[in-house]
């Protein structure tokens, strides 16, 4: 499979961490922190050089001028998430963007004030949502609705999402779902959820932290009102790197939306006239607050060039094979100690498989690391493994399962 893989050369574009014996780790944590593209360094060095040689003049005269730097990322990022350029911007970080989006799109009233999330939403999302509810004078006890798997199940059923929106939709102000759940790896059909929500008059937003760079998202087509994501997981742009934000075209010039504003959202032509009246840029860029971190954007630029070259649709094709192979090998072990909780249908998951351990024995996970596997442990009892199509090979998957099998034995 590796020999036939038309994307196999992409592995050499990344630094693979090495063990003390100089062998590369089997790195399956691209869902947590993506690996460093080799070109990240030269991209960041370019900005250090220009800063060194030009000082403030770099805003206009750097090789990649800093003033419009975020615009150099927009088209590639828009392509990656299936949005239009006026709907896509790189700014801030994920939780910050989530708050900014809720400022504009969570507008509770006495009769419609609830937010619907997944019961195992990422903690930051839950904290953000709860704090917004309280900020508006409501109580999470009544305003926070959770989509739960049925007892003894791990995944949320489509018919349960439908039923909940149908029954409570009139009271739901905002539906906010992680489009790919960080824990179970379940991928939700955004178009269906947007449609169901909109029929009931709800605003629909998605946290695509585990979807962006992992699965084609088609954000524009999904009809979602907004989406946010980070760039340090599957987008390989480095720890704490800036986040991405999508606002549907139909909202970007709506002057009635409340918004927290800063000078980077102001009309670019008159920004430096330093006037007192805010004039929003007629795109999602109007939500920008500050002039952004150029070094972080340089790493994002390096990474997006790789995605442009590979193509997210091609990556997805390989990803389905790679994860399918992983699933097949794990099931072949036939162990009663482990089970995969991620959906088995490829269109209901990305590249990640979540392996649940009976008796929650964390030793097994720690032994995997000793044997050269970097995976991820999530309390209480799940090992998450995410073979990414850019830098993981079928051999990686085979070797991982061989080590897992040894440990189980
Ligand atoms: C990774 C992740 C976050 C982290 O947010 P930051 O603000 O970037 O630290 C939040 N939500 C989800 C769903 C995530 O997967």
PDB file of N, CA and C in Angstrom, residues 122-181:
ATOM      1  N   UNK A 122     -15.818  19.175  24.104  1.00  0.00           N
ATOM      2  CA  UNK A 122     -14.496  19.543  24.621  1.00  0.00           C
ATOM      3  C   UNK A 122     -14.691  20.542  25.771  1.00  0.00           C
ATOM      4  N   UNK A 123     -13.972  20.354  26.885  1.00  0.00           N
ATOM      5  CA  UNK A 123     -14.222  21.209  28.056  1.00  0.00           C
ATOM      6  C   UNK A 123     -14.201  22.708  27.765  1.00  0.00           C
ATOM      7  N   UNK A 124     -13.266  23.170  26.928  1.00  0.00           N
ATOM      8  CA  UNK A 124     -13.204  24.616  26.675  1.00  0.00           C
ATOM      9  C   UNK A 124     -14.516  25.115  26.060  1.00  0.00           C
ATOM     10  N   UNK A 125     -15.098  24.318  25.195  1.00  0.00           N
ATOM     11  CA  UNK A 125     -16.358  24.704  24.551  1.00  0.00           C
ATOM     12  C   UNK A 125     -17.469  24.796  25.588  1.00  0.00           C
ATOM     13  N   UNK A 126     -17.482  23.826  26.484  1.00  0.00           N
ATOM     14  CA  UNK A 126     -18.505  23.839  27.530  1.00  0.00           C
ATOM     15  C   UNK A 126     -18.335  25.065  28.436  1.00  0.00           C
ATOM     16  N   UNK A 127     -17.092  25.335  28.829  1.00  0.00           N
ATOM     17  CA  UNK A 127     -16.860  26.511  29.695  1.00  0.00           C
ATOM     18  C   UNK A 127     -17.303  27.787  28.982  1.00  0.00           C
ATOM     19  N   UNK A 128     -16.941  27.874  27.699  1.00  0.00           N
ATOM     20  CA  UNK A 128     -17.279  29.080  26.931  1.00  0.00           C
ATOM     21  C   UNK A 128     -18.796  29.247  26.864  1.00  0.00           C
ATOM     22  N   UNK A 129     -19.475  28.166  26.563  1.00  0.00           N
ATOM     23  CA  UNK A 129     -20.933  28.215  26.423  1.00  0.00           C
ATOM     24  C   UNK A 129     -21.595  28.558  27.761  1.00  0.00           C
ATOM     25  N   UNK A 130     -21.148  27.906  28.826  1.00  0.00           N
ATOM     26  CA  UNK A 130     -21.739  28.186  30.142  1.00  0.00           C
ATOM     27  C   UNK A 130     -21.527  29.642  30.530  1.00  0.00           C
ATOM     28  N   UNK A 131     -20.346  30.158  30.241  1.00  0.00           N
ATOM     29  CA  UNK A 131     -20.077  31.543  30.646  1.00  0.00           C
ATOM     30  C   UNK A 131     -20.905  32.520  29.821  1.00  0.00           C
ATOM     31  N   UNK A 132     -21.154  32.201  28.568  1.00  0.00           N
ATOM     32  CA  UNK A 132     -22.007  33.068  27.741  1.00  0.00           C
ATOM     33  C   UNK A 132     -23.447  33.049  28.264  1.00  0.00           C
ATOM     34  N   UNK A 133     -23.894  31.871  28.642  1.00  0.00           N
ATOM     35  CA  UNK A 133     -25.258  31.751  29.182  1.00  0.00           C
ATOM     36  C   UNK A 133     -25.396  32.626  30.426  1.00  0.00           C
ATOM     37  N   UNK A 134     -24.412  32.521  31.313  1.00  0.00           N
ATOM     38  CA  UNK A 134     -24.458  33.317  32.554  1.00  0.00           C
ATOM     39  C   UNK A 134     -24.318  34.808  32.255  1.00  0.00           C
ATOM     40  N   UNK A 135     -23.465  35.136  31.293  1.00  0.00           N
ATOM     41  CA  UNK A 135     -23.247  36.533  30.909  1.00  0.00           C
ATOM     42  C   UNK A 135     -24.566  37.196  30.498  1.00  0.00           C
ATOM     43  N   UNK A 136     -25.446  36.390  29.874  1.00  0.00           N
ATOM     44  CA  UNK A 136     -26.734  36.932  29.439  1.00  0.00           C
ATOM     45  C   UNK A 136     -27.806  36.820  30.525  1.00  0.00           C
ATOM     46  N   UNK A 137     -27.400  36.411  31.725  1.00  0.00           N
ATOM     47  CA  UNK A 137     -28.348  36.370  32.837  1.00  0.00           C
ATOM     48  C   UNK A 137     -29.192  35.105  32.893  1.00  0.00           C
ATOM     49  N   UNK A 138     -28.786  34.059  32.188  1.00  0.00           N
ATOM     50  CA  UNK A 138     -29.524  32.788  32.266  1.00  0.00           C
ATOM     51  C   UNK A 138     -28.709  31.783  33.071  1.00  0.00           C
ATOM     52  N   UNK A 139     -29.331  30.629  33.330  1.00  0.00           N
ATOM     53  CA  UNK A 139     -28.636  29.621  34.118  1.00  0.00           C
ATOM     54  C   UNK A 139     -28.342  28.387  33.255  1.00  0.00           C
ATOM     55  N   UNK A 140     -27.099  27.892  33.315  1.00  0.00           N
ATOM     56  CA  UNK A 140     -26.784  26.683  32.536  1.00  0.00           C
ATOM     57  C   UNK A 140     -27.726  25.520  32.865  1.00  0.00           C
ATOM     58  N   UNK A 141     -28.245  25.499  34.101  1.00  0.00           N
ATOM     59  CA  UNK A 141     -29.136  24.385  34.471  1.00  0.00           C
ATOM     60  C   UNK A 141     -30.357  24.292  33.563  1.00  0.00           C
ATOM     61  N   UNK A 142     -30.864  25.435  33.175  1.00  0.00           N
ATOM     62  CA  UNK A 142     -32.029  25.400  32.292  1.00  0.00           C
ATOM     63  C   UNK A 142     -31.668  25.702  30.840  1.00  0.00           C
ATOM     64  N   UNK A 143     -30.552  26.382  30.631  1.00  0.00           N
ATOM     65  CA  UNK A 143     -30.261  26.846  29.263  1.00  0.00           C
ATOM     66  C   UNK A 143     -29.306  25.929  28.505  1.00  0.00           C
ATOM     67  N   UNK A 144     -28.600  25.060  29.207  1.00  0.00           N
ATOM     68  CA  UNK A 144     -27.645  24.195  28.507  1.00  0.00           C
ATOM     69  C   UNK A 144     -28.274  22.831  28.240  1.00  0.00           C
ATOM     70  N   UNK A 145     -28.473  22.536  26.977  1.00  0.00           N
ATOM     71  CA  UNK A 145     -29.074  21.260  26.586  1.00  0.00           C
ATOM     72  C   UNK A 145     -27.981  20.346  26.062  1.00  0.00           C
ATOM     73  N   UNK A 146     -28.025  19.087  26.442  1.00  0.00           N
ATOM     74  CA  UNK A 146     -26.971  18.171  25.997  1.00  0.00           C
ATOM     75  C   UNK A 146     -27.517  17.046  25.137  1.00  0.00           C
ATOM     76  N   UNK A 147     -26.796  16.811  24.049  1.00  0.00           N
ATOM     77  CA  UNK A 147     -27.089  15.643  23.213  1.00  0.00           C
ATOM     78  C   UNK A 147     -26.317  14.478  23.799  1.00  0.00           C
ATOM     79  N   UNK A 148     -27.019  13.447  24.248  1.00  0.00           N
ATOM     80  CA  UNK A 148     -26.320  12.334  24.905  1.00  0.00           C
ATOM     81  C   UNK A 148     -26.466  11.047  24.100  1.00  0.00           C
ATOM     82  N   UNK A 149     -25.429  10.219  24.133  1.00  0.00           N
ATOM     83  CA  UNK A 149     -25.630   8.862  23.612  1.00  0.00           C
ATOM     84  C   UNK A 149     -26.643   8.141  24.508  1.00  0.00           C
ATOM     85  N   UNK A 150     -27.320   7.128  23.984  1.00  0.00           N
ATOM     86  CA  UNK A 150     -28.239   6.346  24.825  1.00  0.00           C
ATOM     87  C   UNK A 150     -27.429   5.545  25.840  1.00  0.00           C
ATOM     88  N   UNK A 151     -28.068   5.121  26.930  1.00  0.00           N
ATOM     89  CA  UNK A 151     -27.343   4.344  27.938  1.00  0.00           C
ATOM     90  C   UNK A 151     -26.610   3.159  27.290  1.00  0.00           C
ATOM     91  N   UNK A 152     -25.374   2.929  27.719  1.00  0.00           N
ATOM     92  CA  UNK A 152     -24.540   1.843  27.186  1.00  0.00           C
ATOM     93  C   UNK A 152     -24.144   2.026  25.728  1.00  0.00           C
ATOM     94  N   UNK A 153     -24.332   3.220  25.189  1.00  0.00           N
ATOM     95  CA  UNK A 153     -23.833   3.491  23.836  1.00  0.00           C
ATOM     96  C   UNK A 153     -22.827   4.640  23.924  1.00  0.00           C
ATOM     97  N   UNK A 154     -21.990   4.751  22.876  1.00  0.00           N
ATOM     98  CA  UNK A 154     -20.940   5.776  22.896  1.00  0.00           C
ATOM     99  C   UNK A 154     -21.185   6.882  21.896  1.00  0.00           C
ATOM    100  N   UNK A 155     -22.056   6.611  20.934  1.00  0.00           N
ATOM    101  CA  UNK A 155     -22.229   7.559  19.843  1.00  0.00           C
ATOM    102  C   UNK A 155     -23.616   8.173  19.917  1.00  0.00           C
ATOM    103  N   UNK A 156     -23.713   9.355  19.346  1.00  0.00           N
ATOM    104  CA  UNK A 156     -25.006  10.035  19.347  1.00  0.00           C
ATOM    105  C   UNK A 156     -25.747   9.637  18.075  1.00  0.00           C
ATOM    106  N   UNK A 157     -26.981   9.179  18.262  1.00  0.00           N
ATOM    107  CA  UNK A 157     -27.738   8.725  17.090  1.00  0.00           C
ATOM    108  C   UNK A 157     -28.395   9.887  16.359  1.00  0.00           C
ATOM    109  N   UNK A 158     -28.359   9.773  15.033  1.00  0.00           N
ATOM    110  CA  UNK A 158     -28.951  10.825  14.193  1.00  0.00           C
ATOM    111  C   UNK A 158     -30.399  11.082  14.568  1.00  0.00           C
ATOM    112  N   UNK A 159     -31.138   9.988  14.813  1.00  0.00           N
ATOM    113  CA  UNK A 159     -32.574  10.169  15.080  1.00  0.00           C
ATOM    114  C   UNK A 159     -32.793  10.879  16.427  1.00  0.00           C
ATOM    115  N   UNK A 160     -31.816  10.748  17.334  1.00  0.00           N
ATOM    116  CA  UNK A 160     -31.948  11.450  18.618  1.00  0.00           C
ATOM    117  C   UNK A 160     -31.672  12.952  18.461  1.00  0.00           C
ATOM    118  N   UNK A 161     -30.751  13.280  17.533  1.00  0.00           N
ATOM    119  CA  UNK A 161     -30.493  14.703  17.257  1.00  0.00           C
ATOM    120  C   UNK A 161     -31.762  15.314  16.665  1.00  0.00           C
ATOM    121  N   UNK A 162     -32.311  14.592  15.713  1.00  0.00           N
ATOM    122  CA  UNK A 162     -33.521  15.067  15.043  1.00  0.00           C
ATOM    123  C   UNK A 162     -34.652  15.282  16.032  1.00  0.00           C
ATOM    124  N   UNK A 163     -34.839  14.298  16.913  1.00  0.00           N
ATOM    125  CA  UNK A 163     -35.960  14.363  17.858  1.00  0.00           C
ATOM    126  C   UNK A 163     -35.773  15.534  18.817  1.00  0.00           C
ATOM    127  N   UNK A 164     -34.527  15.701  19.286  1.00  0.00           N
ATOM    128  CA  UNK A 164     -34.305  16.773  20.253  1.00  0.00           C
ATOM    129  C   UNK A 164     -34.554  18.150  19.638  1.00  0.00           C
ATOM    130  N   UNK A 165     -34.055  18.334  18.430  1.00  0.00           N
ATOM    131  CA  UNK A 165     -34.262  19.631  17.763  1.00  0.00           C
ATOM    132  C   UNK A 165     -35.749  19.827  17.477  1.00  0.00           C
ATOM    133  N   UNK A 166     -36.392  18.738  17.100  1.00  0.00           N
ATOM    134  CA  UNK A 166     -37.818  18.836  16.809  1.00  0.00           C
ATOM    135  C   UNK A 166     -38.614  19.233  18.059  1.00  0.00           C
ATOM    136  N   UNK A 167     -38.268  18.607  19.202  1.00  0.00           N
ATOM    137  CA  UNK A 167     -39.047  18.861  20.427  1.00  0.00           C
ATOM    138  C   UNK A 167     -38.718  20.194  21.086  1.00  0.00           C
ATOM    139  N   UNK A 168     -37.422  20.559  21.074  1.00  0.00           N
ATOM    140  CA  UNK A 168     -37.041  21.742  21.844  1.00  0.00           C
ATOM    141  C   UNK A 168     -36.540  22.899  20.997  1.00  0.00           C
ATOM    142  N   UNK A 169     -36.548  22.697  19.672  1.00  0.00           N
ATOM    143  CA  UNK A 169     -35.972  23.693  18.752  1.00  0.00           C
ATOM    144  C   UNK A 169     -36.486  25.106  18.965  1.00  0.00           C
ATOM    145  N   UNK A 170     -37.751  25.226  19.342  1.00  0.00           N
ATOM    146  CA  UNK A 170     -38.322  26.565  19.505  1.00  0.00           C
ATOM    147  C   UNK A 170     -37.685  27.333  20.662  1.00  0.00           C
ATOM    148  N   UNK A 171     -37.057  26.595  21.561  1.00  0.00           N
ATOM    149  CA  UNK A 171     -36.408  27.271  22.705  1.00  0.00           C
ATOM    150  C   UNK A 171     -34.897  27.363  22.526  1.00  0.00           C
ATOM    151  N   UNK A 172     -34.390  26.744  21.438  1.00  0.00           N
ATOM    152  CA  UNK A 172     -32.933  26.734  21.241  1.00  0.00           C
ATOM    153  C   UNK A 172     -32.503  27.964  20.449  1.00  0.00           C
ATOM    154  N   UNK A 173     -31.604  28.751  21.061  1.00  0.00           N
ATOM    155  CA  UNK A 173     -31.073  29.921  20.356  1.00  0.00           C
ATOM    156  C   UNK A 173     -29.901  29.494  19.476  1.00  0.00           C
ATOM    157  N   UNK A 174     -29.091  28.559  19.995  1.00  0.00           N
ATOM    158  CA  UNK A 174     -27.855  28.195  19.294  1.00  0.00           C
ATOM    159  C   UNK A 174     -27.595  26.694  19.411  1.00  0.00           C
ATOM    160  N   UNK A 175     -27.299  26.095  18.274  1.00  0.00           N
ATOM    161  CA  UNK A 175     -26.809  24.706  18.259  1.00  0.00           C
ATOM    162  C   UNK A 175     -25.316  24.793  17.993  1.00  0.00           C
ATOM    163  N   UNK A 176     -24.515  24.243  18.903  1.00  0.00           N
ATOM    164  CA  UNK A 176     -23.058  24.306  18.741  1.00  0.00           C
ATOM    165  C   UNK A 176     -22.487  22.902  18.907  1.00  0.00           C
ATOM    166  N   UNK A 177     -22.097  22.302  17.803  1.00  0.00           N
ATOM    167  CA  UNK A 177     -21.639  20.916  17.835  1.00  0.00           C
ATOM    168  C   UNK A 177     -20.186  20.861  17.363  1.00  0.00           C
ATOM    169  N   UNK A 178     -19.409  19.992  17.992  1.00  0.00           N
ATOM    170  CA  UNK A 178     -18.071  19.701  17.483  1.00  0.00           C
ATOM    171  C   UNK A 178     -18.282  18.832  16.256  1.00  0.00           C
ATOM    172  N   UNK A 179     -17.915  19.312  15.076  1.00  0.00           N
ATOM    173  CA  UNK A 179     -18.344  18.556  13.889  1.00  0.00           C
ATOM    174  C   UNK A 179     -17.682  17.182  13.846  1.00  0.00           C
ATOM    175  N   UNK A 180     -16.470  17.081  14.421  1.00  0.00           N
ATOM    176  CA  UNK A 180     -15.869  15.769  14.646  1.00  0.00           C
ATOM    177  C   UNK A 180     -15.577  15.721  16.139  1.00  0.00           C
ATOM    178  N   UNK A 181     -16.202  14.810  16.836  1.00  0.00           N
ATOM    179  CA  UNK A 181     -16.056  14.801  18.294  1.00  0.00           C
ATOM    180  C   UNK A 181     -14.639  14.389  18.692  1.00  0.00           C
TER     181      UNK A 181
END
